[in-house]
CSV table of C-alpha atoms in Angstrom, one decimal:
chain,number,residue,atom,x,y,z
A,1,UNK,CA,-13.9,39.9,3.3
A,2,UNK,CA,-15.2,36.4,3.5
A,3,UNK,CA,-13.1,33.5,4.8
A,4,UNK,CA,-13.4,30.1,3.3
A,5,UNK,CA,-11.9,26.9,4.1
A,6,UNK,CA,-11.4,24.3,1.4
A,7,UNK,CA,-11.8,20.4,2.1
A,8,UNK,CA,-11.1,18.1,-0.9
A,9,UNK,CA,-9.2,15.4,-1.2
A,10,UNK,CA,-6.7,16.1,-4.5
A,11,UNK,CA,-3.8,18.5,-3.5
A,12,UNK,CA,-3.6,19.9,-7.4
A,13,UNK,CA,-7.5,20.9,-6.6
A,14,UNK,CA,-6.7,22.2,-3.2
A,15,UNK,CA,-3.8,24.5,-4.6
A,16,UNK,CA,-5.7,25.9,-7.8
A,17,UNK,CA,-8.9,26.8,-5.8
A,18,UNK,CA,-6.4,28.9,-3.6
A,19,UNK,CA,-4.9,30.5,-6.3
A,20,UNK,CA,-7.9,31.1,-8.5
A,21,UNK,CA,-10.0,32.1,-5.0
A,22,UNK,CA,-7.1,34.5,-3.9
A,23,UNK,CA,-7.4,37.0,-7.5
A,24,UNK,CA,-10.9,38.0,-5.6
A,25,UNK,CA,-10.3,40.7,-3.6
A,26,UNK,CA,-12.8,40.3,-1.1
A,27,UNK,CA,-12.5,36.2,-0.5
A,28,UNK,CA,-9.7,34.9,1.7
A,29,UNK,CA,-9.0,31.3,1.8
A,30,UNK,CA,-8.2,30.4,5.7
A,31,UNK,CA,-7.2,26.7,5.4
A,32,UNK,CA,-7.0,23.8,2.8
A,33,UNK,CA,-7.9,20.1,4.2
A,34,UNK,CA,-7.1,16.7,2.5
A,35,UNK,CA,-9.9,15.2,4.3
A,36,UNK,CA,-13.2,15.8,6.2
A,37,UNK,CA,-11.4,15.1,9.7
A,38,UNK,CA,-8.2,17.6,8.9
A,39,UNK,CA,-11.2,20.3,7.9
A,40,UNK,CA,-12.8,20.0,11.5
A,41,UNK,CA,-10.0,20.2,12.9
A,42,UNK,CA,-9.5,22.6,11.5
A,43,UNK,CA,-12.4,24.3,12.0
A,44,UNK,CA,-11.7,24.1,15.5
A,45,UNK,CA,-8.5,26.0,15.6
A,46,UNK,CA,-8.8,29.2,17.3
A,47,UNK,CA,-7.4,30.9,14.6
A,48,UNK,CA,-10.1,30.1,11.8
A,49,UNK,CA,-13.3,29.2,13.5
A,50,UNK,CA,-15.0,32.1,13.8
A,51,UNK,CA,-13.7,33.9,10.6
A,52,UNK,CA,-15.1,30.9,8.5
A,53,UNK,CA,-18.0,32.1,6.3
A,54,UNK,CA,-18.1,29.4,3.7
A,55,UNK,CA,-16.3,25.9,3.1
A,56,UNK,CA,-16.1,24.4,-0.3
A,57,UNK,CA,-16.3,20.6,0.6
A,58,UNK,CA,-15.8,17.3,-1.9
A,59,UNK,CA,-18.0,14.6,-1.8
A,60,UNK,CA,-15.7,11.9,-1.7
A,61,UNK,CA,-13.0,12.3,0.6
A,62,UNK,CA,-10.9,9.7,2.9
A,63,UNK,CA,-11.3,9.6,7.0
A,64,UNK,CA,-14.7,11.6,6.8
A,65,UNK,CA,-16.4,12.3,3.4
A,66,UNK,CA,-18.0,15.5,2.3
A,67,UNK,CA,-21.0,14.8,3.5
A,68,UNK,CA,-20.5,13.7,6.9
A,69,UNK,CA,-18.0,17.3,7.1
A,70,UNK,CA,-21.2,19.2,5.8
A,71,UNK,CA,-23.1,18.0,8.7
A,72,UNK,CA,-20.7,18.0,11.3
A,73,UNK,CA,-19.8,21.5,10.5
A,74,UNK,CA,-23.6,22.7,10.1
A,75,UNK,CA,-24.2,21.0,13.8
A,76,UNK,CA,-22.1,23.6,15.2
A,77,UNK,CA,-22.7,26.6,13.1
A,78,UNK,CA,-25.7,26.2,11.4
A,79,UNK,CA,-25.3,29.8,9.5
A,80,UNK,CA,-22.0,28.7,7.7
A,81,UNK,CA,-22.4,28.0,4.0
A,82,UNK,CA,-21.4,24.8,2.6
A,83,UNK,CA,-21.1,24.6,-1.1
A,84,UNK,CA,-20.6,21.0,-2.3
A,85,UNK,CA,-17.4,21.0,-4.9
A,86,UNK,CA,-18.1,18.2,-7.2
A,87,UNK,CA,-17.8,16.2,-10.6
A,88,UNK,CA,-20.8,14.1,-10.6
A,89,UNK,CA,-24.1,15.5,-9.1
A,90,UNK,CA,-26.1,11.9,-8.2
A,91,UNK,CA,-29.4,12.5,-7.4
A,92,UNK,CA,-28.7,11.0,-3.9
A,93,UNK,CA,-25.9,12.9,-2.9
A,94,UNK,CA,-28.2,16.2,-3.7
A,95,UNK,CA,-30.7,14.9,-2.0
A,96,UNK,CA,-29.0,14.3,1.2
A,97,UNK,CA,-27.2,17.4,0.6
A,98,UNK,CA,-30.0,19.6,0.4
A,99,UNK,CA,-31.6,18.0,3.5
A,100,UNK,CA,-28.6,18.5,5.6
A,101,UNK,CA,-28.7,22.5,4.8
A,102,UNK,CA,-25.7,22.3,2.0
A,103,UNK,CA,-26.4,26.0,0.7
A,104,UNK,CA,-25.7,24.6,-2.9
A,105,UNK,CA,-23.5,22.8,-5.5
A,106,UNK,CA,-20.7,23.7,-8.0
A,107,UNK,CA,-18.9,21.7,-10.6
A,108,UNK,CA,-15.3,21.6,-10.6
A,109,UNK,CA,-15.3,22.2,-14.0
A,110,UNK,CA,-17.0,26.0,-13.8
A,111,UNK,CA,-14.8,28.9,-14.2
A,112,UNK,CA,-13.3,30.6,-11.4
A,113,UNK,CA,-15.7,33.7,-11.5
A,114,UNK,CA,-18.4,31.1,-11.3
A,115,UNK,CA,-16.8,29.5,-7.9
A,116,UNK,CA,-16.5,33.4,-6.8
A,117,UNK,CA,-20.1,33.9,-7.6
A,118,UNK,CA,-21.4,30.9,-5.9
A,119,UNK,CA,-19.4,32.2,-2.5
A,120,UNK,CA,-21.2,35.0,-2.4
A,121,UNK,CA,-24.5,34.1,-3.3
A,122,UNK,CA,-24.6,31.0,-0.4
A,123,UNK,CA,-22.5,33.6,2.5
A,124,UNK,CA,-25.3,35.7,1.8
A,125,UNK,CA,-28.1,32.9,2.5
A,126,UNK,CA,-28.8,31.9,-1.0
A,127,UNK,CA,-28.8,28.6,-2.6
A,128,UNK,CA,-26.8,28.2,-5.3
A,129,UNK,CA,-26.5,25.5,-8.4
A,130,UNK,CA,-24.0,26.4,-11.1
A,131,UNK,CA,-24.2,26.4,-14.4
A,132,UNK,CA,-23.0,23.1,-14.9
A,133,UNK,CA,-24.4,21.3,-12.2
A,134,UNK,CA,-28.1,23.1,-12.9
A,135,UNK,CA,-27.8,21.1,-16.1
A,136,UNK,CA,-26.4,18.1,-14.9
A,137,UNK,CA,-29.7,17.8,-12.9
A,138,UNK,CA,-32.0,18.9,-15.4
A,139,UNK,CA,-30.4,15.8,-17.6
A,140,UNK,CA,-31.1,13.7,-14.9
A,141,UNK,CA,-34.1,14.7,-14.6
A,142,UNK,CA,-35.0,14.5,-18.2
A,143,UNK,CA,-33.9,10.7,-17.7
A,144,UNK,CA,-36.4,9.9,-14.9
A,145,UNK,CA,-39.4,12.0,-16.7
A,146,UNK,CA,-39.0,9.0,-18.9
A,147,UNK,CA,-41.1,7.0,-16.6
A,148,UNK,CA,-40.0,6.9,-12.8
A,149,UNK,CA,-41.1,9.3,-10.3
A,150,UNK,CA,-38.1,11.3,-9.7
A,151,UNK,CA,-36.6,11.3,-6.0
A,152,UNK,CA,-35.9,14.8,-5.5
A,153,UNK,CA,-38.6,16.3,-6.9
A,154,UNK,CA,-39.8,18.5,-4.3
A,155,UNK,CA,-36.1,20.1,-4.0
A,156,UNK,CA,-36.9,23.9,-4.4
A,157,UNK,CA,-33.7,25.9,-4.9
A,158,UNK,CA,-34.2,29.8,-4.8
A,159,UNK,CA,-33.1,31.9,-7.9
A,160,UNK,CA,-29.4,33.3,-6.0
């Protein structure tokens, strides 16, 4: 059974992962945050912390945003997976992403089998780009072959 933990910041968002995430018999979803504070917290609750595999984070979130979770919570257990939940895929944020040790990015708008496929790929030490973010970046990077050196061109992510 893997346990996740879900920090975003829109309570419709929150409540659908749950109920899309809990028709998987094998994923459990252990808490839902508003924020990236409320997710370490948490975190830090007896009850969760060490049954959290995986935490599905948004980028943009108030108190402490996705990014500043991703490290925090990678600080202080390097072996959990963080999958950045997300509508946009800028080529900063995946930069910074990838550099904290994000395991890999999902768009909101990929099916829920999709999500359930991404869990398992980054619990079990893959990285993972979805469907729809995969092609967001190759668009982006289509732009930049245009003329400018691309910033994250030396991002290698494994085949899950």
């Amino acid at each position: 059974m893997i346990s996740i933990g879900i920090a975003d910041d829109d309570a419709l968002v929150r409540q659908t992962l749950t109920d899309l995430l809990s028709r998987n018999d094998d994923i459990v979803v252990a808490w839902t945050a508003k924020d990236g504070q409320e997710a370490l917290d948490l975190f830090h609750s007896s009850e969760v912390e060490s049954r959290v595999q995986a935490v599905l984070v948004d980028v943009q979130m108030h108190k402490m945003d996705g990014l500043a979770l991703a490290q925090a919570l990678l600080e202080e257990k390097p072996d959990i997976a963080i999958l950045i939940l997300t509508t946009f895929t800028a080529d900063s944020i995946v930069d910074n992403a990838m550099a904290l040790g994000v395991r890999g990015f999902v768009a909101k708008e990929d099916g829920a089998s999709t999500l359930a496929g991404a869990i398992h790929q980054a619990v079990a030490g893959n990285h993972v780009l979805s469907p729809t973010t995969s092609a967001l970046i190759r668009d982006q990077d289509r732009l930049w072959a245009r003329g400018s050196s691309h910033p994250s061109e030396h991002i290698q992510v494994p085949t899950p």
